[in-house]
Amino acid sequence: MAKTTTPRETTAPKKPRSSKATPKAKGVSTASASEVPTAQVEGVHVVAARPASLTQPSLRKNDLVDAVIARTDAKKSVAKPIVDAVLAVLGETIASERELNLPPLGKLKIQRVKDTSDARVTVARLRQAKPKPAT
């Protein structure tokens, strides 16, 4: 019996993608970062551009401590242990697969959890209220 292979089962080495030559899908136009046009190409959902918010660097703990200090005028020696404690409580709550409802952060609901050999992967949904327009 001959084995049929699918495109995912091929063993050919992958070529690195060049940032200069990106293939353009049919029916997908380039747009500003605020608009994200999508198209169906051969049954695959293709996103043409990423929103600007996704291209920003991630928020690190030191950045969070600095932001808390800036908003509260607290000393770093006071704010850092509080931020550490809050992050520890949030981490324990997510690890126990409990929902979080913390306005204005939003409501976080655990969707899936997968234990791997070196980590635990949690997929969650975060629902945030839209900001109210200024009157």
mmCIF file of C-alpha atoms in Angstrom:
data_model
loop_
_atom_site.group_PDB
_atom_site.id
_atom_site.type_symbol
_atom_site.label_atom_id
_atom_site.label_comp_id
_atom_site.label_asym_id
_atom_site.label_seq_id
_atom_site.Cartn_x
_atom_site.Cartn_y
_atom_site.Cartn_z
ATOM 1 C CA MET A 1 0.000 0.000 0.000
ATOM 2 C CA ALA A 2 1.510 3.311 -1.090
ATOM 3 C CA LYS A 3 1.562 6.105 1.438
ATOM 4 C CA THR A 4 0.096 9.385 0.283
ATOM 5 C CA THR A 5 1.638 12.538 1.646
ATOM 6 C CA THR A 6 0.004 15.825 2.351
ATOM 7 C CA PRO A 7 1.824 19.159 2.109
ATOM 8 C CA ARG A 8 2.345 19.123 5.901
ATOM 9 C CA GLU A 9 4.072 15.742 5.830
ATOM 10 C CA THR A 10 6.801 16.669 3.362
ATOM 11 C CA THR A 11 10.325 16.557 4.703
ATOM 12 C CA ALA A 12 11.842 19.253 2.501
ATOM 13 C CA PRO A 13 13.744 21.857 4.525
ATOM 14 C CA LYS A 14 11.897 25.094 5.082
ATOM 15 C CA LYS A 15 13.313 28.174 3.449
ATOM 16 C CA PRO A 16 13.556 31.265 5.643
ATOM 17 C CA ARG A 17 11.073 33.961 4.720
ATOM 18 C CA SER A 18 12.536 37.142 3.411
ATOM 19 C CA SER A 19 10.957 40.335 4.664
ATOM 20 C CA LYS A 20 11.544 41.894 1.233
ATOM 21 C CA ALA A 21 9.513 39.428 -0.795
ATOM 22 C CA THR A 22 6.203 38.659 0.847
ATOM 23 C CA PRO A 23 3.651 36.917 -1.335
ATOM 24 C CA LYS A 24 0.467 38.861 -1.842
ATOM 25 C CA ALA A 25 -2.765 36.900 -1.740
ATOM 26 C CA LYS A 26 -5.403 37.520 -4.386
ATOM 27 C CA GLY A 27 -8.129 39.872 -3.294
ATOM 28 C CA VAL A 28 -6.168 41.248 -0.330
ATOM 29 C CA SER A 29 -5.205 44.881 -0.494
ATOM 30 C CA THR A 30 -2.634 46.586 1.646
ATOM 31 C CA ALA A 31 -4.168 48.999 4.127
ATOM 32 C CA SER A 32 -3.270 51.083 7.100
ATOM 33 C CA ALA A 33 -2.490 49.374 10.400
ATOM 34 C CA SER A 34 -5.861 50.384 11.830
ATOM 35 C CA GLU A 35 -7.738 48.511 9.086
ATOM 36 C CA VAL A 36 -7.275 44.759 8.910
ATOM 37 C CA PRO A 37 -8.651 43.438 5.617
ATOM 38 C CA THR A 38 -9.100 39.707 5.361
ATOM 39 C CA ALA A 39 -9.760 37.303 2.507
ATOM 40 C CA GLN A 40 -10.381 33.613 1.913
ATOM 41 C CA VAL A 41 -7.539 32.156 -0.139
ATOM 42 C CA GLU A 42 -7.698 28.424 -0.822
ATOM 43 C CA GLY A 43 -9.701 27.851 2.365
ATOM 44 C CA VAL A 44 -7.161 29.654 4.570
ATOM 45 C CA HIS A 45 -8.032 32.798 6.515
ATOM 46 C CA VAL A 46 -5.394 35.400 5.599
ATOM 47 C CA VAL A 47 -4.824 38.615 7.528
ATOM 48 C CA ALA A 48 -3.081 41.276 5.485
ATOM 49 C CA ALA A 49 -1.973 43.743 8.167
ATOM 50 C CA ARG A 50 -1.534 43.749 11.924
ATOM 51 C CA PRO A 51 -3.020 46.471 14.129
ATOM 52 C CA ALA A 52 -0.475 48.884 15.567
ATOM 53 C CA SER A 53 -1.275 47.677 19.100
ATOM 54 C CA LEU A 54 0.094 44.212 18.268
ATOM 55 C CA THR A 55 3.413 45.566 17.045
ATOM 56 C CA GLN A 56 4.257 47.327 20.314
ATOM 57 C CA PRO A 57 6.698 45.643 22.700
ATOM 58 C CA SER A 58 5.202 43.631 25.529
ATOM 59 C CA LEU A 59 4.671 45.125 28.968
ATOM 60 C CA ARG A 60 7.317 43.867 31.381
ATOM 61 C CA LYS A 61 7.092 43.794 35.160
ATOM 62 C CA ASN A 62 9.512 46.713 35.561
ATOM 63 C CA ASP A 63 7.408 48.769 33.128
ATOM 64 C CA LEU A 64 4.295 47.910 35.136
ATOM 65 C CA VAL A 65 5.979 48.958 38.397
ATOM 66 C CA ASP A 66 7.088 52.230 36.795
ATOM 67 C CA ALA A 67 3.540 52.902 35.527
ATOM 68 C CA VAL A 68 2.090 52.241 38.993
ATOM 69 C CA ILE A 69 4.655 54.586 40.534
ATOM 70 C CA ALA A 70 3.790 57.289 37.985
ATOM 71 C CA ARG A 71 0.048 57.023 38.647
ATOM 72 C CA THR A 72 0.192 56.798 42.435
ATOM 73 C CA ASP A 73 3.299 58.827 43.346
ATOM 74 C CA ALA A 74 4.295 55.907 45.599
ATOM 75 C CA LYS A 75 7.905 55.025 46.259
ATOM 76 C CA LYS A 76 9.387 52.092 44.359
ATOM 77 C CA SER A 77 10.133 50.286 47.623
ATOM 78 C CA VAL A 78 6.390 50.333 48.382
ATOM 79 C CA ALA A 79 4.971 49.726 44.894
ATOM 80 C CA LYS A 80 7.197 46.827 43.804
ATOM 81 C CA PRO A 81 6.142 44.329 46.545
ATOM 82 C CA ILE A 82 2.487 45.223 45.952
ATOM 83 C CA VAL A 83 2.767 44.639 42.184
ATOM 84 C CA ASP A 84 4.608 41.355 42.864
ATOM 85 C CA ALA A 85 1.825 40.226 45.224
ATOM 86 C CA VAL A 86 -0.938 41.154 42.763
ATOM 87 C CA LEU A 87 0.805 39.281 39.937
ATOM 88 C CA ALA A 88 1.270 36.240 42.191
ATOM 89 C CA VAL A 89 -2.431 36.200 43.102
ATOM 90 C CA LEU A 90 -3.440 36.576 39.433
ATOM 91 C CA GLY A 91 -1.088 33.759 38.428
ATOM 92 C CA GLU A 92 -2.443 31.430 41.132
ATOM 93 C CA THR A 93 -6.031 32.241 40.154
ATOM 94 C CA ILE A 94 -5.387 31.497 36.474
ATOM 95 C CA ALA A 95 -3.511 28.295 37.407
ATOM 96 C CA SER A 96 -6.541 27.138 39.400
ATOM 97 C CA GLU A 97 -8.695 27.824 36.292
ATOM 98 C CA ARG A 98 -10.951 30.324 38.044
ATOM 99 C CA GLU A 99 -12.578 33.172 36.159
ATOM 100 C CA LEU A 100 -11.402 36.694 36.855
ATOM 101 C CA ASN A 101 -13.763 39.654 36.850
ATOM 102 C CA LEU A 102 -11.611 42.723 37.442
ATOM 103 C CA PRO A 103 -12.913 45.979 35.996
ATOM 104 C CA PRO A 104 -11.425 47.879 34.184
ATOM 105 C CA LEU A 105 -9.111 45.004 33.146
ATOM 106 C CA GLY A 106 -12.144 42.961 32.171
ATOM 107 C CA LYS A 107 -13.522 39.455 32.583
ATOM 108 C CA LEU A 108 -11.062 36.647 31.887
ATOM 109 C CA LYS A 109 -12.498 33.208 31.169
ATOM 110 C CA ILE A 110 -10.307 30.117 30.807
ATOM 111 C CA GLN A 111 -10.956 28.289 27.518
ATOM 112 C CA ARG A 112 -8.377 25.471 27.451
ATOM 113 C CA VAL A 113 -5.425 24.253 29.494
ATOM 114 C CA LYS A 114 -2.666 22.005 28.191
ATOM 115 C CA ASP A 115 0.214 20.687 30.279
ATOM 116 C CA THR A 116 3.462 20.251 28.356
ATOM 117 C CA SER A 117 6.762 18.851 29.560
ATOM 118 C CA ASP A 118 8.140 22.257 30.552
ATOM 119 C CA ALA A 119 5.126 24.562 30.860
ATOM 120 C CA ARG A 120 1.405 24.856 31.265
ATOM 121 C CA VAL A 121 -0.351 26.531 28.350
ATOM 122 C CA THR A 122 -3.589 28.327 29.205
ATOM 123 C CA VAL A 123 -5.826 29.740 26.497
ATOM 124 C CA ALA A 124 -8.190 32.363 27.841
ATOM 125 C CA ARG A 125 -10.690 34.916 26.570
ATOM 126 C CA LEU A 126 -10.599 38.453 27.921
ATOM 127 C CA ARG A 127 -13.733 40.542 27.529
ATOM 128 C CA GLN A 128 -13.368 44.258 28.116
ATOM 129 C CA ALA A 129 -16.036 46.918 28.152
ATOM 130 C CA LYS A 130 -15.730 49.582 25.487
ATOM 131 C CA PRO A 131 -14.701 52.964 26.843
ATOM 132 C CA LYS A 132 -17.616 55.338 27.297
ATOM 133 C CA PRO A 133 -17.537 58.392 25.017
ATOM 134 C CA ALA A 134 -16.754 61.686 26.717
ATOM 135 C CA THR A 135 -19.747 63.960 27.115
#
